Amino acid sequence: MTTVRSAPAGAAAVPSKPGEAIPKRRKASAGQRVRGILRLIALVAIALVFISPLVFMLVTSFKTRADATSVPPSWIPEEWTLQAYQTILGSASTPVFTWFVNSVTAAVANSVLVVITASLAAYPLARMQFRGKNLVFGAIIATLLVPPVILVIPNYLIVSELGWLNSLVAVIVPTAAGAFGVFLMRQFFLSIPVELEEAARLDGANRFRTFVSVILPLAKPALATLGLLALLTNWNDFLWPVYVLFSPEVQTLPAGLSTLQSANAVRYDLLMAGAVIASAPVVLLFVALQRFIVEGVSQSGIKG
């Protein structure tokens, strides 16, 4: 008599022995189909809630001034126009392209520094044994409880003494080291098998060579996650650049667009065009790297 091995619902069944009959895939019940449809509807509704403001922002940027301030507001412009983009990109008082370049420079440089400092600080806390290691790690994590706004005045005084005011260095260096990056990288390093490092040391690699040649290549998901989060944080930062950047030619996009808003309080078409220019690069970057973010965050919580 031929025996048939049962398989989980929804999984492809295979025979356990040659010549064994392959069972048919179990069909989903009516209740499971209904739950699946309801789950899909809920996910679509949640997605629409988050996407609709972005769509309205994009559509408004292509409206005329009168259409953008019409009451009630409309989703579809009566006349599609590039007037808002031509105004903010062609005006000498709003050098949006310069602000964009400054934001890219500051965000990329800051994310590189964050990745370097966090990985160098996290590796000893994950792998080396020294007196007071847990105390040091606890002190680093405790800084997460400090509101960032409290550090504005001390950081301003330090930047002023170093002569970095009104330069991009002032928005790159002060946030180059942070507790979150150290925590994220430490947790990821703990998930890497120690045997890989022991094999590298048996081959004659020292601690630094092992870190560079073995650990960092395996930590690419966490490095990409941390770098992207640091880039987004620096890109969206508004308060700190307003304090330390004064000249229009060195301002970043958030600080520069704030002057656009104060000068054109009712020009919603201009404001939305500036918002599109500021948000489009980071949205595209997030979509392109979201796989690394999910992988890096999930693997960083494997071991404590």
Coordinates of C-alpha atoms in Angstrom, one line a residue:
M1 CA 0.0 0.0 0.0
T2 CA 1.4 3.4 -1.0
T3 CA 1.8 5.8 1.8
V4 CA 1.6 9.5 1.3
R5 CA 3.5 12.1 3.3
S6 CA 1.4 15.0 4.4
A7 CA 2.7 18.5 3.6
P8 CA 2.0 21.9 5.1
A9 CA -0.8 23.8 3.5
G10 CA 0.4 26.0 0.6
A11 CA 3.7 24.2 0.3
A12 CA 4.7 22.0 -2.6
A13 CA 4.6 18.4 -1.5
V14 CA 7.3 16.0 -2.6
P15 CA 7.4 12.2 -2.2
S16 CA 9.6 10.8 0.6
K17 CA 10.6 7.8 -1.4
P18 CA 11.1 7.0 -5.1
G19 CA 7.8 6.0 -6.7
E20 CA 5.7 7.5 -3.9
A21 CA 2.5 9.3 -5.0
I22 CA 2.6 13.1 -4.9
P23 CA -0.3 14.5 -2.9
K24 CA -2.4 17.3 -4.4
R25 CA -1.9 20.8 -3.0
R26 CA -4.4 21.5 -0.3
K27 CA -6.8 24.2 -1.4
A28 CA -7.4 27.2 0.8
S29 CA -10.7 27.3 2.6
A30 CA -13.3 30.0 2.1
G31 CA -12.4 31.6 5.4
Q32 CA -8.7 31.8 4.5
R33 CA -9.5 33.4 1.2
V34 CA -11.7 36.0 2.9
R35 CA -9.0 36.8 5.5
G36 CA -6.5 37.1 2.7
I37 CA -8.7 39.6 0.8
L38 CA -9.4 41.6 3.9
R39 CA -5.7 41.7 4.7
L40 CA -5.0 43.0 1.2
I41 CA -7.6 45.7 1.4
A42 CA -6.2 46.8 4.8
L43 CA -2.7 47.0 3.4
V44 CA -3.9 49.0 0.3
A45 CA -5.8 51.4 2.6
I46 CA -2.7 52.0 4.8
A47 CA -0.6 52.5 1.7
L48 CA -3.0 55.1 0.3
V49 CA -2.9 57.0 3.6
F50 CA 0.9 57.4 3.4
I51 CA 1.1 57.9 -0.4
S52 CA -1.7 60.4 -0.9
P53 CA 0.1 63.4 0.7
L54 CA 3.1 62.7 -1.6
V55 CA 0.8 62.5 -4.6
F56 CA -1.0 65.7 -3.7
M57 CA 2.4 67.4 -3.2
L58 CA 3.6 66.3 -6.6
V59 CA 0.4 67.3 -8.3
T60 CA 0.3 70.7 -6.7
S61 CA 3.8 71.5 -7.9
F62 CA 2.4 71.4 -11.4
K63 CA -0.5 73.7 -10.8
T64 CA -0.8 77.4 -11.5
R65 CA -0.7 79.9 -8.6
A66 CA -4.5 80.4 -8.7
D67 CA -5.2 76.7 -9.0
A68 CA -2.9 75.9 -6.1
T69 CA -4.9 78.2 -3.8
S70 CA -8.4 77.3 -5.0
V71 CA -11.0 76.3 -2.4
P72 CA -11.9 73.5 -2.2
P73 CA -8.5 72.1 -3.4
S74 CA -8.6 69.8 -6.4
W75 CA -6.5 66.8 -7.1
I76 CA -6.3 67.3 -10.9
P77 CA -4.9 70.6 -12.1
E78 CA -7.0 72.6 -14.5
E79 CA -3.8 73.5 -16.3
W80 CA -0.5 71.5 -16.0
T81 CA 2.5 73.9 -15.9
L82 CA 6.2 73.9 -15.0
Q83 CA 5.9 77.6 -13.9
A84 CA 6.7 76.8 -10.2
Y85 CA 9.9 74.9 -11.1
Q86 CA 11.0 77.5 -13.6
T87 CA 10.5 80.2 -10.9
I88 CA 12.5 78.6 -8.1
L89 CA 15.2 77.2 -10.3
G90 CA 15.6 80.4 -12.3
S91 CA 15.6 82.9 -9.5
A92 CA 18.9 84.3 -8.2
S93 CA 17.4 84.8 -4.8
T94 CA 16.7 81.1 -4.5
P95 CA 19.7 79.1 -5.7
V96 CA 17.9 75.7 -5.3
F97 CA 20.5 73.9 -7.3
T98 CA 23.3 75.2 -5.0
W99 CA 21.3 74.1 -2.0
F100 CA 20.8 70.7 -3.5
V101 CA 24.5 70.2 -4.1
N102 CA 25.3 71.4 -0.6
S103 CA 22.8 68.9 0.9
V104 CA 24.2 66.0 -1.2
T105 CA 27.7 66.9 -0.1
A106 CA 26.9 67.2 3.6
A107 CA 24.6 64.1 3.7
V108 CA 27.1 61.8 1.9
A109 CA 30.1 63.0 3.9
N110 CA 28.2 62.7 7.2
S111 CA 26.9 59.2 6.4
V112 CA 30.5 58.0 5.5
L113 CA 31.8 59.4 8.8
V114 CA 28.9 57.8 10.8
V115 CA 29.6 54.4 9.2
I116 CA 33.3 54.6 10.0
T117 CA 33.1 55.8 13.6
A118 CA 30.2 53.5 14.4
S119 CA 31.8 50.3 13.0
L120 CA 35.2 51.1 14.7
A121 CA 33.5 51.7 18.0
A122 CA 31.1 48.8 17.8
Y123 CA 33.7 46.1 16.9
P124 CA 35.7 46.2 20.2
L125 CA 32.4 46.3 22.2
A126 CA 31.2 43.1 20.3
R127 CA 34.4 41.1 20.2
M128 CA 37.2 42.3 22.5
Q129 CA 37.3 41.7 26.2
F130 CA 38.5 44.6 28.4
R131 CA 37.7 45.9 31.8
G132 CA 34.6 48.2 31.9
K133 CA 33.3 47.1 28.5
N134 CA 29.7 46.8 29.7
L135 CA 30.0 50.1 31.5
V136 CA 31.2 51.9 28.4
F137 CA 28.5 50.3 26.3
G138 CA 25.8 51.3 28.9
A139 CA 27.1 54.9 28.9
I140 CA 26.9 55.1 25.1
I141 CA 23.3 53.7 25.1
A142 CA 22.4 56.2 27.9
T143 CA 23.1 59.1 25.6
L144 CA 20.1 58.0 23.5
L145 CA 17.9 59.4 26.4
V146 CA 19.4 62.9 25.9
P147 CA 17.2 65.1 23.7
P148 CA 19.2 66.3 20.7
V149 CA 18.0 69.9 21.2
I150 CA 19.9 70.1 24.5
L151 CA 23.1 69.7 22.6
V152 CA 22.5 72.7 20.2
I153 CA 24.1 75.3 22.4
P154 CA 27.2 73.2 23.4
N155 CA 27.7 72.1 19.8
Y156 CA 27.3 75.7 18.5
L157 CA 30.0 77.0 21.0
I158 CA 32.4 74.2 19.9
V159 CA 31.8 74.8 16.2
S160 CA 32.3 78.5 16.8
E161 CA 35.6 78.0 18.6
L162 CA 36.8 75.8 15.8
G163 CA 35.9 78.4 13.2
W164 CA 33.5 76.2 11.3
L165 CA 30.5 78.5 11.3
N166 CA 28.9 79.2 7.9
S167 CA 30.6 76.2 6.3
L168 CA 29.4 72.7 5.4
V169 CA 31.9 71.2 8.0
A170 CA 29.5 72.5 10.7
V171 CA 26.7 70.2 9.5
I172 CA 29.0 67.2 8.7
V173 CA 31.2 66.6 11.7
P174 CA 29.2 67.3 14.9
T175 CA 26.8 64.3 14.2
A176 CA 29.4 62.0 12.9
A177 CA 29.3 59.8 16.1
G178 CA 26.1 58.6 17.6
A179 CA 24.9 55.9 20.0
F180 CA 22.4 54.4 17.6
G181 CA 25.0 53.6 15.0
V182 CA 27.2 51.9 17.6
F183 CA 24.3 49.9 19.0
L184 CA 23.2 48.8 15.5
M185 CA 26.7 47.7 14.4
R186 CA 27.4 45.9 17.7
Q187 CA 24.3 43.9 17.4
F188 CA 25.1 42.9 13.9
F189 CA 28.7 42.0 14.7
L190 CA 27.5 39.7 17.5
S191 CA 25.5 37.8 14.9
I192 CA 28.6 36.9 12.9
P193 CA 30.2 33.5 13.8
V194 CA 33.4 33.9 15.9
E195 CA 34.8 30.9 14.0
L196 CA 35.3 33.1 10.9
E197 CA 37.6 35.4 12.8
E198 CA 39.5 32.5 14.4
A199 CA 40.1 31.0 11.0
A200 CA 41.4 34.4 9.7
R201 CA 43.8 34.6 12.7
L202 CA 45.1 31.1 12.1
D203 CA 45.9 32.3 8.6
G204 CA 48.1 35.0 10.1
A205 CA 45.7 38.0 9.9
N206 CA 45.9 40.4 12.8
R207 CA 42.9 42.0 14.5
F208 CA 42.6 45.0 12.1
R209 CA 43.1 42.9 9.0
T210 CA 40.4 40.5 10.2
F211 CA 38.0 43.4 10.8
V212 CA 38.6 44.9 7.4
S213 CA 38.8 41.7 5.3
V214 CA 36.3 39.4 7.1
I215 CA 33.9 41.4 9.3
L216 CA 33.1 44.5 7.2
P217 CA 32.3 42.5 4.0
L218 CA 29.8 40.4 6.0
A219 CA 28.3 43.5 7.5
K220 CA 27.3 45.2 4.3
P221 CA 23.6 45.1 5.0
A222 CA 24.1 46.8 8.4
L223 CA 26.5 49.3 6.9
A224 CA 24.1 50.1 4.1
T225 CA 21.3 50.5 6.6
L226 CA 23.2 52.8 8.9
G227 CA 24.6 54.8 6.1
L228 CA 21.2 55.4 4.6
L229 CA 19.6 56.3 7.9
A230 CA 22.4 58.8 8.6
L231 CA 22.0 60.3 5.1
L232 CA 18.3 60.7 5.6
T233 CA 18.8 62.3 9.0
N234 CA 21.3 64.8 7.7
W235 CA 19.4 65.5 4.6
N236 CA 16.2 66.3 6.5
D237 CA 17.9 68.3 9.3
F238 CA 16.5 71.8 9.6
L239 CA 17.2 73.2 13.0
W240 CA 21.0 72.9 13.1
P241 CA 21.7 74.2 9.6
V242 CA 19.6 77.3 10.4
Y243 CA 21.8 78.1 13.4
V244 CA 25.2 77.5 11.7
L245 CA 24.7 78.4 8.0
F246 CA 24.1 82.1 7.2
S247 CA 25.0 82.7 3.6
P248 CA 22.6 81.6 0.9
E249 CA 25.4 79.9 -1.1
V250 CA 26.3 77.5 1.8
Q251 CA 22.8 76.6 2.9
T252 CA 21.3 73.2 2.6
L253 CA 17.9 72.5 1.1
P254 CA 15.8 72.5 4.3
A255 CA 17.2 75.8 5.5
G256 CA 17.0 77.3 2.0
L257 CA 13.4 76.2 1.4
S258 CA 12.5 77.8 4.7
T259 CA 13.4 81.2 3.3
L260 CA 11.3 80.4 0.2
Q261 CA 8.3 79.7 2.5
S262 CA 8.7 83.0 4.5
A263 CA 9.0 85.0 1.3
N264 CA 6.1 83.3 -0.5
A265 CA 3.7 82.4 2.3
V266 CA 0.8 81.8 -0.1
R267 CA 2.7 80.4 -3.1
Y268 CA 1.8 76.8 -2.5
D269 CA 2.9 75.8 -6.0
L270 CA 6.4 77.1 -5.2
L271 CA 6.5 75.4 -1.8
M272 CA 5.4 72.1 -3.2
A273 CA 7.9 72.3 -6.1
G274 CA 10.7 72.8 -3.6
A275 CA 9.4 69.9 -1.4
V276 CA 9.4 67.6 -4.5
I277 CA 13.0 68.6 -5.3
A278 CA 14.0 67.9 -1.7
S279 CA 12.1 64.6 -1.2
A280 CA 12.5 62.9 -4.6
P281 CA 16.1 61.8 -4.2
V282 CA 15.7 60.3 -0.7
V283 CA 12.5 58.5 -1.7
L284 CA 14.2 57.0 -4.7
L285 CA 17.2 56.0 -2.6
F286 CA 15.1 54.4 0.1
V287 CA 13.2 52.4 -2.5
A288 CA 16.4 51.2 -4.1
L289 CA 18.0 50.2 -0.8
Q290 CA 15.0 49.0 1.2
R291 CA 16.1 45.4 0.9
F292 CA 19.4 46.2 2.7
I293 CA 17.5 48.0 5.4
V294 CA 15.2 45.1 6.1
E295 CA 18.1 42.6 6.1
G296 CA 20.3 44.8 8.3
V297 CA 17.7 45.6 10.9
S298 CA 16.5 42.0 11.1
Q299 CA 19.9 40.5 11.5
S300 CA 21.0 43.1 14.0
G301 CA 18.6 41.8 16.5
I302 CA 19.6 38.1 16.4
K303 CA 21.9 38.2 19.4
G304 CA 22.0 40.5 22.4

